[in-house]
Coordinates of C-alpha atoms in Angstrom, one line a residue:
Chain A
M17 CA 80.4 55.6 -0.7
I18 CA 78.9 58.8 0.9
N19 CA 78.4 57.7 4.1
G20 CA 81.9 56.1 4.6
S21 CA 83.5 59.4 3.5
I22 CA 81.2 61.3 5.7
L23 CA 82.4 59.3 8.9
N24 CA 86.2 59.5 7.9
S25 CA 86.0 63.1 7.6
K26 CA 87.8 65.0 10.2
I27 CA 85.0 67.5 10.4
F28 CA 82.7 64.7 11.2
R29 CA 85.1 63.1 13.7
I30 CA 85.3 66.9 15.3
F31 CA 81.2 67.2 15.5
L32 CA 81.0 64.1 17.3
F33 CA 84.1 64.8 19.6
C34 CA 82.0 68.4 20.6
A35 CA 78.9 66.3 20.9
F36 CA 80.0 64.2 23.4
F37 CA 81.1 67.4 25.6
L38 CA 78.0 68.5 25.5
I39 CA 76.2 65.6 25.9
L40 CA 78.3 64.5 29.1
G41 CA 77.8 68.4 30.2
G42 CA 74.3 67.5 30.6
F43 CA 74.4 64.3 32.7
P44 CA 75.2 65.6 35.9
K45 CA 72.6 68.0 36.2
L46 CA 70.2 65.4 34.7
A47 CA 71.3 62.8 37.2
F48 CA 71.3 65.4 39.8
S49 CA 67.8 66.3 39.4
Q50 CA 66.5 62.8 39.0
E51 CA 67.9 61.9 42.0
N52 CA 66.1 64.7 44.2
A53 CA 63.0 64.5 42.5
P54 CA 61.3 62.1 44.8
E55 CA 62.5 63.9 48.0
S56 CA 62.0 67.5 47.6
K57 CA 60.2 69.2 45.1
E58 CA 62.0 69.1 42.0
K59 CA 63.8 72.6 41.9
K60 CA 62.4 74.5 39.0
F61 CA 65.0 74.8 36.4
D62 CA 65.3 78.8 35.5
A63 CA 67.2 79.4 31.9
K64 CA 67.4 82.8 32.6
E65 CA 69.1 82.8 35.8
T66 CA 71.5 80.2 34.8
I67 CA 72.4 81.9 31.5
L68 CA 72.7 85.2 32.9
E69 CA 74.5 83.4 35.7
H70 CA 76.9 81.9 33.0
I71 CA 78.0 85.2 31.0
S72 CA 78.3 87.6 33.9
D73 CA 81.3 87.6 36.2
S74 CA 81.6 85.7 39.5
H75 CA 83.9 85.3 42.5
S76 CA 84.4 81.4 41.9
W77 CA 85.2 79.2 39.0
P78 CA 82.9 76.4 38.5
F79 CA 84.0 73.1 37.6
A80 CA 81.7 70.4 36.0
F81 CA 82.3 66.8 35.4
P82 CA 80.3 64.3 34.1
F83 CA 78.4 62.3 37.0
V84 CA 79.8 64.7 39.6
E85 CA 78.1 67.4 41.4
E86 CA 78.9 70.6 40.2
K87 CA 82.3 72.2 42.0
H88 CA 83.6 76.1 42.9
I89 CA 86.9 76.5 43.2
P90 CA 87.2 79.6 45.6
L91 CA 88.7 82.5 43.8
P92 CA 90.6 85.5 46.1
V93 CA 88.5 88.6 47.3
I94 CA 89.8 92.0 47.5
L95 CA 87.9 94.6 48.8
Y96 CA 88.8 98.1 49.4
T97 CA 87.2 99.8 52.2
D98 CA 87.0 102.9 54.3
K99 CA 89.1 101.0 56.9
G100 CA 91.9 99.5 54.6
L101 CA 92.1 97.0 52.1
D102 CA 89.9 93.5 52.9
I103 CA 91.3 90.4 51.3
F104 CA 89.6 86.9 51.8
S105 CA 88.7 83.8 50.2
S106 CA 85.9 83.5 48.4
G107 CA 85.4 80.3 49.7
N108 CA 83.8 82.0 53.0
L109 CA 81.0 83.4 51.0
Y110 CA 79.6 79.8 49.9
P111 CA 77.5 78.4 49.9
E112 CA 75.4 81.4 48.9
G113 CA 73.9 83.5 51.7
T114 CA 76.8 82.6 54.1
V115 CA 77.7 85.8 55.9
Y116 CA 81.5 86.4 56.2
N117 CA 83.0 88.6 58.9
S118 CA 86.3 89.5 57.9
G119 CA 87.1 91.7 61.1
K120 CA 86.6 94.8 59.2
N121 CA 83.1 94.1 57.9
S122 CA 80.8 91.6 57.6
Y123 CA 79.7 90.4 53.5
K124 CA 77.6 88.0 51.9
L125 CA 77.3 87.3 48.4
E126 CA 73.8 88.7 46.5
G127 CA 73.8 87.1 43.1
N128 CA 77.6 87.8 41.6
K129 CA 78.1 91.2 43.8
I130 CA 79.3 90.8 47.2
A131 CA 77.0 93.0 49.7
V132 CA 77.9 94.4 52.8
V133 CA 75.6 93.4 55.7
D134 CA 75.2 94.7 59.2
A135 CA 75.0 92.8 62.3
A136 CA 71.0 91.6 61.9
G137 CA 72.0 90.2 58.5
K138 CA 70.2 92.7 56.5
I139 CA 72.2 94.3 53.4
D140 CA 73.7 97.6 54.4
E141 CA 73.3 99.9 50.9
E142 CA 75.3 102.8 52.8
A143 CA 78.2 100.7 53.8
G144 CA 78.4 98.9 50.6
K145 CA 78.9 102.2 48.7
K146 CA 82.0 102.7 50.0
V147 CA 83.2 99.1 49.5
M148 CA 85.1 98.9 45.9
D149 CA 85.3 94.9 44.7
F150 CA 88.9 94.6 43.2
S151 CA 88.6 90.9 43.4
I152 CA 90.3 88.5 41.6
T153 CA 87.4 87.2 40.1
R154 CA 86.5 84.4 37.4
N155 CA 87.2 87.2 34.2
V156 CA 90.5 88.3 35.6
I157 CA 91.8 84.8 36.1
S158 CA 90.6 84.4 32.9
M159 CA 92.2 87.5 31.7
F160 CA 95.6 86.7 33.3
M161 CA 95.4 83.3 31.7
G162 CA 94.8 85.0 27.9
V163 CA 97.5 87.7 28.5
T164 CA 99.9 84.9 29.3
I165 CA 99.4 82.9 26.8
L166 CA 99.5 85.9 24.2
L167 CA 103.1 86.6 25.8
I168 CA 104.2 83.2 25.3
V169 CA 103.2 82.6 22.1
F170 CA 104.3 86.0 20.8
L171 CA 107.8 86.3 22.8
S172 CA 108.2 82.8 21.5
I173 CA 107.9 83.7 17.7
S174 CA 109.5 86.8 18.4
S175 CA 112.4 84.9 19.0
S176 CA 111.9 82.7 16.5
Y177 CA 112.0 85.6 14.2
K178 CA 115.2 86.8 15.5
K179 CA 116.5 83.1 15.3
R180 CA 115.5 82.7 11.4
Q181 CA 116.1 86.1 10.6
G182 CA 115.6 86.4 6.5
K183 CA 114.2 82.8 6.8
A184 CA 110.8 81.7 5.7
P185 CA 108.4 81.6 8.9
K186 CA 107.7 77.9 10.5
G187 CA 105.5 76.6 12.6
L188 CA 103.5 79.0 14.9
Q189 CA 105.6 81.9 13.7
S190 CA 104.1 80.9 10.2
W191 CA 100.3 80.8 11.4
L192 CA 100.5 83.8 12.8
E193 CA 102.3 85.7 10.5
P194 CA 99.6 85.9 8.0
L195 CA 97.5 87.4 10.9
I196 CA 100.0 90.0 11.8
V197 CA 100.5 91.1 7.9
F198 CA 96.6 91.1 7.5
V199 CA 96.6 93.7 10.6
R200 CA 99.2 96.0 9.1
D201 CA 98.2 95.5 5.3
D202 CA 94.2 95.1 5.4
I203 CA 93.7 97.4 8.2
A204 CA 96.3 99.3 9.7
V205 CA 98.3 100.8 6.3
P206 CA 94.6 101.6 4.2
N207 CA 93.2 103.6 7.1
M208 CA 96.4 105.3 8.9
G209 CA 98.6 105.8 5.7
H210 CA 102.4 105.9 6.2
K211 CA 102.1 107.0 9.7
Y212 CA 100.8 103.4 10.9
T213 CA 104.0 102.5 12.8
R214 CA 103.4 104.1 15.4
F215 CA 100.1 102.4 15.9
M216 CA 100.7 98.7 14.9
P217 CA 101.6 97.9 18.5
L218 CA 98.1 99.2 20.0
L219 CA 96.4 97.7 17.0
L220 CA 98.1 94.5 17.0
T221 CA 97.6 93.9 21.0
V222 CA 93.8 95.1 20.4
F223 CA 93.9 92.5 18.1
F224 CA 94.9 89.7 19.4
F225 CA 93.7 90.5 22.9
I226 CA 90.2 90.1 21.7
L227 CA 90.7 87.2 19.3
L228 CA 92.4 85.0 21.7
N229 CA 89.6 86.1 24.3
N230 CA 87.2 85.8 21.9
L231 CA 87.8 81.9 21.1
M232 CA 89.2 81.3 24.7
G233 CA 85.2 82.1 25.6
M234 CA 84.0 79.3 23.0
I235 CA 85.9 76.7 24.7
P236 CA 82.9 75.6 27.0
F237 CA 85.5 73.8 29.7
F238 CA 88.5 74.5 32.0
P239 CA 91.3 76.8 30.1
G240 CA 87.8 78.3 28.4
G241 CA 84.1 79.2 29.1
Y242 CA 84.2 82.3 30.4
N243 CA 82.9 85.5 29.0
L244 CA 85.6 87.8 28.8
T245 CA 85.0 90.3 25.4
G246 CA 81.5 90.0 26.5
N247 CA 82.0 92.2 29.6
I248 CA 81.0 95.6 29.2
A249 CA 84.2 96.4 31.2
V250 CA 86.5 94.9 29.5
T251 CA 85.0 96.5 26.1
A252 CA 84.8 99.8 28.1
V253 CA 88.9 99.4 29.0
L254 CA 89.7 98.8 25.8
S255 CA 87.5 101.6 23.9
I256 CA 88.8 104.1 26.3
I257 CA 92.1 103.2 25.3
I258 CA 91.0 104.1 21.8
F259 CA 89.5 107.5 22.7
F260 CA 92.4 108.8 24.4
V261 CA 94.9 107.1 21.4
V262 CA 92.7 108.9 18.7
N263 CA 92.1 112.5 20.9
L264 CA 95.3 112.7 22.0
N265 CA 97.1 111.9 18.8
G266 CA 94.4 114.4 16.7
N267 CA 96.2 116.8 15.0
K268 CA 94.9 120.2 13.9
H269 CA 92.7 119.4 11.0
Y270 CA 90.8 117.1 13.2
W271 CA 90.1 119.6 16.0
K272 CA 89.7 122.2 13.2
H273 CA 86.6 119.9 11.8
I274 CA 85.2 119.6 14.8
F275 CA 84.8 123.0 16.4
V276 CA 85.3 125.2 12.9
P277 CA 82.4 123.8 10.9
N278 CA 82.4 125.0 7.0
P279 CA 80.2 127.0 6.6
W280 CA 80.6 128.6 9.8
W281 CA 77.1 129.5 10.7
L282 CA 76.2 125.5 11.1
F283 CA 78.1 125.6 14.3
I284 CA 75.2 125.5 16.4
I285 CA 74.3 122.1 14.4
M286 CA 77.3 121.1 13.9
I287 CA 79.6 121.7 17.1
P288 CA 77.5 119.3 19.2
V289 CA 76.9 116.6 16.7
E290 CA 80.8 116.4 16.2
V291 CA 81.6 116.5 20.3
V292 CA 79.1 113.9 20.6
G293 CA 80.8 112.2 17.7
I294 CA 83.5 112.2 19.6
F295 CA 82.6 110.2 22.7
S296 CA 79.9 108.1 20.0
K297 CA 82.4 106.3 18.4
P298 CA 84.4 104.6 21.3
I299 CA 80.9 103.9 22.8
A300 CA 80.0 102.1 19.7
L301 CA 83.3 99.7 19.5
M302 CA 82.1 98.9 23.6
I303 CA 78.7 98.1 22.9
R304 CA 79.6 96.0 19.3
L305 CA 81.8 94.1 21.0
F306 CA 79.9 93.4 24.1
A307 CA 76.7 92.7 22.3
N308 CA 77.9 90.4 19.9
I309 CA 80.0 88.3 22.1
T310 CA 77.2 88.1 25.4
A311 CA 74.5 87.3 22.6
G312 CA 76.8 84.4 21.0
H313 CA 76.8 83.4 24.4
I314 CA 73.1 83.9 25.4
L315 CA 72.3 81.9 22.3
I316 CA 74.5 78.7 22.7
L317 CA 73.8 78.6 26.2
S318 CA 69.7 79.1 25.5
L319 CA 70.1 76.5 23.2
I320 CA 71.8 73.9 25.6
S321 CA 69.1 75.3 28.5
L322 CA 66.0 73.6 26.0
I323 CA 67.3 70.4 27.4
F324 CA 66.7 71.4 30.6
I325 CA 63.6 73.5 30.0
L326 CA 61.6 70.4 28.2
N327 CA 63.3 68.1 30.9
T328 CA 64.3 65.4 28.4
I329 CA 67.3 63.9 27.2
W330 CA 66.0 63.1 23.8
V331 CA 65.4 67.0 22.7
S332 CA 69.5 67.1 23.0
P333 CA 70.1 65.9 19.6
V334 CA 68.3 68.9 18.1
S335 CA 70.4 71.0 20.8
V336 CA 73.7 69.9 19.7
V337 CA 73.1 70.5 16.2
F338 CA 72.1 74.1 16.7
V339 CA 74.8 74.5 19.2
V340 CA 77.4 73.1 16.6
F341 CA 75.8 75.4 14.0
M342 CA 76.0 78.4 16.3
D343 CA 79.7 77.8 17.3
A344 CA 80.5 77.8 14.0
I345 CA 78.7 81.0 13.3
E346 CA 80.5 82.1 16.6
L347 CA 83.8 81.2 15.7
L348 CA 83.8 83.5 12.4
V349 CA 82.0 86.1 14.9
A350 CA 84.9 85.8 17.1
F351 CA 87.2 86.7 14.0
L352 CA 85.1 89.2 12.5
Q353 CA 84.7 91.5 16.0
A354 CA 88.3 91.3 16.7
Y355 CA 88.8 92.3 12.9
I356 CA 85.9 94.9 13.6
F357 CA 87.0 96.4 16.6
T358 CA 90.5 96.7 15.4
L359 CA 89.6 98.1 12.0
L360 CA 87.7 100.8 13.5
S361 CA 89.9 102.3 15.7
A362 CA 92.5 102.1 12.6
L363 CA 89.7 104.2 10.9
F364 CA 89.4 106.5 13.9
I365 CA 92.9 107.0 14.4
G366 CA 93.5 107.5 10.9
M367 CA 90.8 110.5 10.8
A368 CA 92.4 112.0 13.7
I369 CA 96.1 112.0 12.0
E370 CA 94.8 112.2 8.7
E371 CA 96.8 115.4 6.7
H372 CA 94.7 117.9 4.6
H373 CA 96.4 119.5 1.6
Chain B
M2 CA 71.4 95.9 34.2
D3 CA 73.9 94.2 35.9
L4 CA 75.1 93.0 32.5
V5 CA 75.8 96.5 31.4
T6 CA 77.2 98.0 34.4
P7 CA 80.8 97.5 34.2
N8 CA 82.3 96.6 37.6
I9 CA 85.3 99.0 38.8
G10 CA 87.4 95.8 39.5
L11 CA 87.4 94.6 36.3
V12 CA 88.0 97.5 34.4
F13 CA 90.6 98.4 36.9
W14 CA 92.5 94.5 36.4
T15 CA 91.8 94.8 32.9
T16 CA 93.3 97.9 32.3
L17 CA 96.7 97.1 34.1
C18 CA 96.6 93.7 32.7
F19 CA 96.2 95.4 29.1
A20 CA 98.8 97.9 29.8
I21 CA 101.3 95.2 30.9
L22 CA 100.4 93.1 27.4
L23 CA 100.9 96.3 25.2
F24 CA 104.2 97.4 26.8
L25 CA 105.7 93.9 26.8
L26 CA 104.3 92.9 23.5
G27 CA 105.3 96.0 22.1
K28 CA 108.9 96.1 23.6
F29 CA 109.5 92.3 22.8
A30 CA 107.3 90.8 20.3
W31 CA 105.9 93.3 17.8
K32 CA 108.5 95.8 17.2
P33 CA 111.1 92.8 16.9
I34 CA 108.3 90.9 14.5
L35 CA 107.7 93.8 12.5
A36 CA 110.9 94.8 11.4
A37 CA 111.6 91.1 10.9
I38 CA 108.7 90.9 8.5
S39 CA 109.8 94.4 6.7
E40 CA 113.3 93.3 6.3
R41 CA 112.2 90.0 4.8
E42 CA 110.2 91.6 2.5
K43 CA 112.5 94.4 1.8
S44 CA 115.2 91.3 1.0
I45 CA 112.7 89.3 -1.1
E46 CA 111.7 92.3 -3.2
S47 CA 115.2 93.3 -3.9
A48 CA 116.0 89.6 -4.7
L49 CA 113.0 89.9 -7.0
S50 CA 114.1 92.6 -8.9
M51 CA 117.7 91.5 -8.8
A52 CA 116.4 88.7 -10.7
E53 CA 114.4 90.5 -12.6
A54 CA 117.7 92.7 -13.6
A55 CA 119.2 89.8 -14.2
K56 CA 116.8 88.1 -16.4
E57 CA 117.0 91.3 -18.8
E58 CA 120.7 91.5 -18.6
M59 CA 120.6 88.1 -19.9
A60 CA 118.1 88.7 -23.1
R61 CA 120.3 91.6 -23.6
L62 CA 123.5 89.6 -24.1
T63 CA 121.6 86.8 -25.9
S64 CA 120.3 89.5 -28.4
E65 CA 123.7 91.0 -28.3
N66 CA 124.9 87.6 -29.4
D67 CA 122.5 87.1 -32.0
E68 CA 123.4 90.5 -33.2
L69 CA 127.1 89.9 -33.1
L70 CA 127.0 86.5 -34.9
K71 CA 124.5 88.0 -37.6
Q72 CA 127.1 90.7 -37.9
T73 CA 130.2 88.3 -38.4
R74 CA 128.2 85.8 -40.5
I75 CA 127.3 88.9 -42.9
E76 CA 131.0 89.9 -42.5
R77 CA 132.2 86.1 -43.2
D78 CA 130.4 86.2 -46.6
N79 CA 131.8 89.8 -47.3
I80 CA 135.2 88.5 -47.0
L81 CA 134.5 85.0 -49.0
R82 CA 132.5 87.5 -52.3
E83 CA 135.8 89.6 -51.9
A84 CA 138.6 86.7 -52.0
K85 CA 136.5 85.2 -55.0
K86 CA 136.6 88.6 -56.5
V87 CA 140.3 88.8 -56.0
K88 CA 140.7 85.6 -57.0
D89 CA 139.0 85.6 -60.4
Q90 CA 140.8 88.8 -61.0
I91 CA 144.1 87.3 -60.2
I92 CA 143.1 84.5 -62.6
A93 CA 141.8 87.3 -65.1
E94 CA 145.1 89.0 -64.8
A95 CA 147.4 86.1 -64.7
K96 CA 145.5 85.0 -68.2
D97 CA 146.2 88.2 -69.6
A98 CA 149.4 88.5 -69.0
A99 CA 150.1 84.7 -70.1
N100 CA 148.5 85.9 -73.6
A101 CA 150.5 89.0 -73.9
E102 CA 153.5 87.1 -72.9
G103 CA 153.0 84.4 -75.6
T104 CA 151.8 87.3 -78.0
R105 CA 155.4 88.7 -77.6
M106 CA 157.4 85.8 -77.8
I107 CA 155.5 84.3 -81.0
E108 CA 156.4 88.1 -82.2
R109 CA 159.9 87.9 -81.5
A110 CA 160.2 84.3 -82.5
R111 CA 158.9 85.3 -86.4
I112 CA 161.3 88.5 -86.1
E113 CA 164.0 86.5 -85.4
I114 CA 162.6 83.9 -88.0
D115 CA 162.6 86.2 -90.5
N116 CA 166.2 87.9 -89.8
Q117 CA 167.2 84.4 -90.2
K118 CA 165.8 83.8 -93.1
A119 CA 167.0 87.1 -94.4
I120 CA 170.6 86.4 -93.3
A121 CA 169.9 82.9 -95.2
M122 CA 168.8 84.4 -98.2
A123 CA 171.3 87.0 -98.6
D124 CA 174.2 83.8 -98.0
V125 CA 172.5 81.9 -100.5
K126 CA 172.6 84.7 -103.1
N127 CA 176.2 85.4 -102.4
Q128 CA 176.8 81.8 -102.7
V129 CA 174.8 81.5 -106.1
A130 CA 176.6 84.7 -107.4
T131 CA 179.7 82.9 -106.5
L132 CA 179.0 79.6 -107.9
S133 CA 177.4 81.3 -111.1
I134 CA 180.7 83.3 -111.3
E135 CA 182.7 80.3 -110.9
I136 CA 180.5 78.5 -113.7
A137 CA 180.8 81.6 -116.0
E138 CA 184.4 81.4 -115.4
K139 CA 184.4 77.6 -115.8
I140 CA 182.2 78.1 -119.2
L141 CA 184.3 80.7 -120.5
R142 CA 187.5 79.0 -119.8
K143 CA 185.9 76.6 -121.7
Q144 CA 185.0 77.9 -124.9
F145 CA 188.1 80.2 -125.1
E146 CA 190.1 76.9 -125.0
D147 CA 190.5 76.7 -128.8
Q148 CA 191.5 79.6 -131.0
K149 CA 188.8 79.6 -133.1
R150 CA 186.3 80.0 -131.2
Q151 CA 187.8 83.1 -130.1
D152 CA 187.8 84.5 -133.3
Q153 CA 184.7 83.6 -134.3
L154 CA 183.4 85.5 -130.9
V155 CA 185.2 88.6 -131.9
A156 CA 183.6 88.2 -135.4
D157 CA 180.2 87.9 -133.7
L158 CA 180.6 91.0 -131.3
L159 CA 182.0 92.9 -134.2
K160 CA 179.1 92.2 -136.5
E161 CA 176.8 93.3 -133.6
V162 CA 179.0 96.6 -133.3
K163 CA 178.8 97.1 -137.1
L164 CA 174.8 97.0 -136.6
K165 CA 174.9 99.5 -134.4

């Protein structure tokens, strides 16, 4: 009775589905390593290197299919150098260590970074400083996808709002409306009062941008599998935007609170503290999101790496069970971090525009 | 350290993407969506308050109806009572009037009877007198038919006169 109902339950089927993919993901490397074992000295599996490679940005999109060697899809490299823009395919730089001469400079991959090399093939640090990397990397591609998805979804539900004016929501619209109303009624209104309308587009965009990329990052294969909201550059940009919005909208009470402490003779301590506070708030936002998402990815990857560290397939059920458990927690974290980032942004903006009576 | 060093390229692309996303969504999605949601909320609110008002109105009308019904019932009872009173009064009045009329008629009849009786008595008296006179005349005539008797009477009368 009980067993039957478990087998029939939807959750169990989803669990099986996920487990299947995770096990499939394990096969190619396993097969690969076993094939190579007799020929060369078995390449030692380095969990740290693998994990860092997965969570950081890269110039190619890795594709893994069962029983097929891992493939990399080359992505465009755009370099801004002192000799002008340098654009070429990252396929020229693979396999790692290949030196490519674009005509302006010679480059080679150093980890995930593109380094400038001199004629002798040595890395030229001086020349490297003059090169700025604006490449369409894995994270940039995934961000384009995320932005496209957000645009398609919200422009389509916006049009269905126009079509079904005054009627009850339907389909995708009814799925997303609670989230929109949640951002408005539980994040914006309590923290910003009646002036919330001006900041609603920003808060909603931030919320859905973080949420979608958090969720996409959890999907282990193609459309997802990246670590965008766990990248410090992305969270830094979001926090800087919040920083500017907070401080450009700060009213005289906000600035008075910072520069005119009460009682006045506390200014020696209070002014530095408050000024640090201006910057520490967005920095905390940046680090919180980055650390949470990155930590989640590291945890899941570590659990999967366990199979390869111990080099036995028999540990995979344990890994799979733990990974599914962690995925469930990460799902919560994905929503939670989007909520917290938006909530704190709303709180900081609210503090800056608050009217004292 | 690589992990916590923001890459300038990603910063640039993120800023660009986010700015475009914010602009497009803000203009074409959030504004109409939020407007539609708040408009719908307002219409639901007004519909609810209208329903509430209608309910109150209904309750008011019902209670008014009840009040009216009660008043009407009281009024009806009053009218009935009044009518009964009037009826009783009319009956009583009619009875009184009939009694009075009866009495009056009886009185008149008695007076009439008395009158007739008096007339009849007077008539009887006259006739008796006439008859008596006639009888007396006849008796006298008979008595005075022979001379002797007349003489005797004169003699009796004279005797009486002498005695006096």
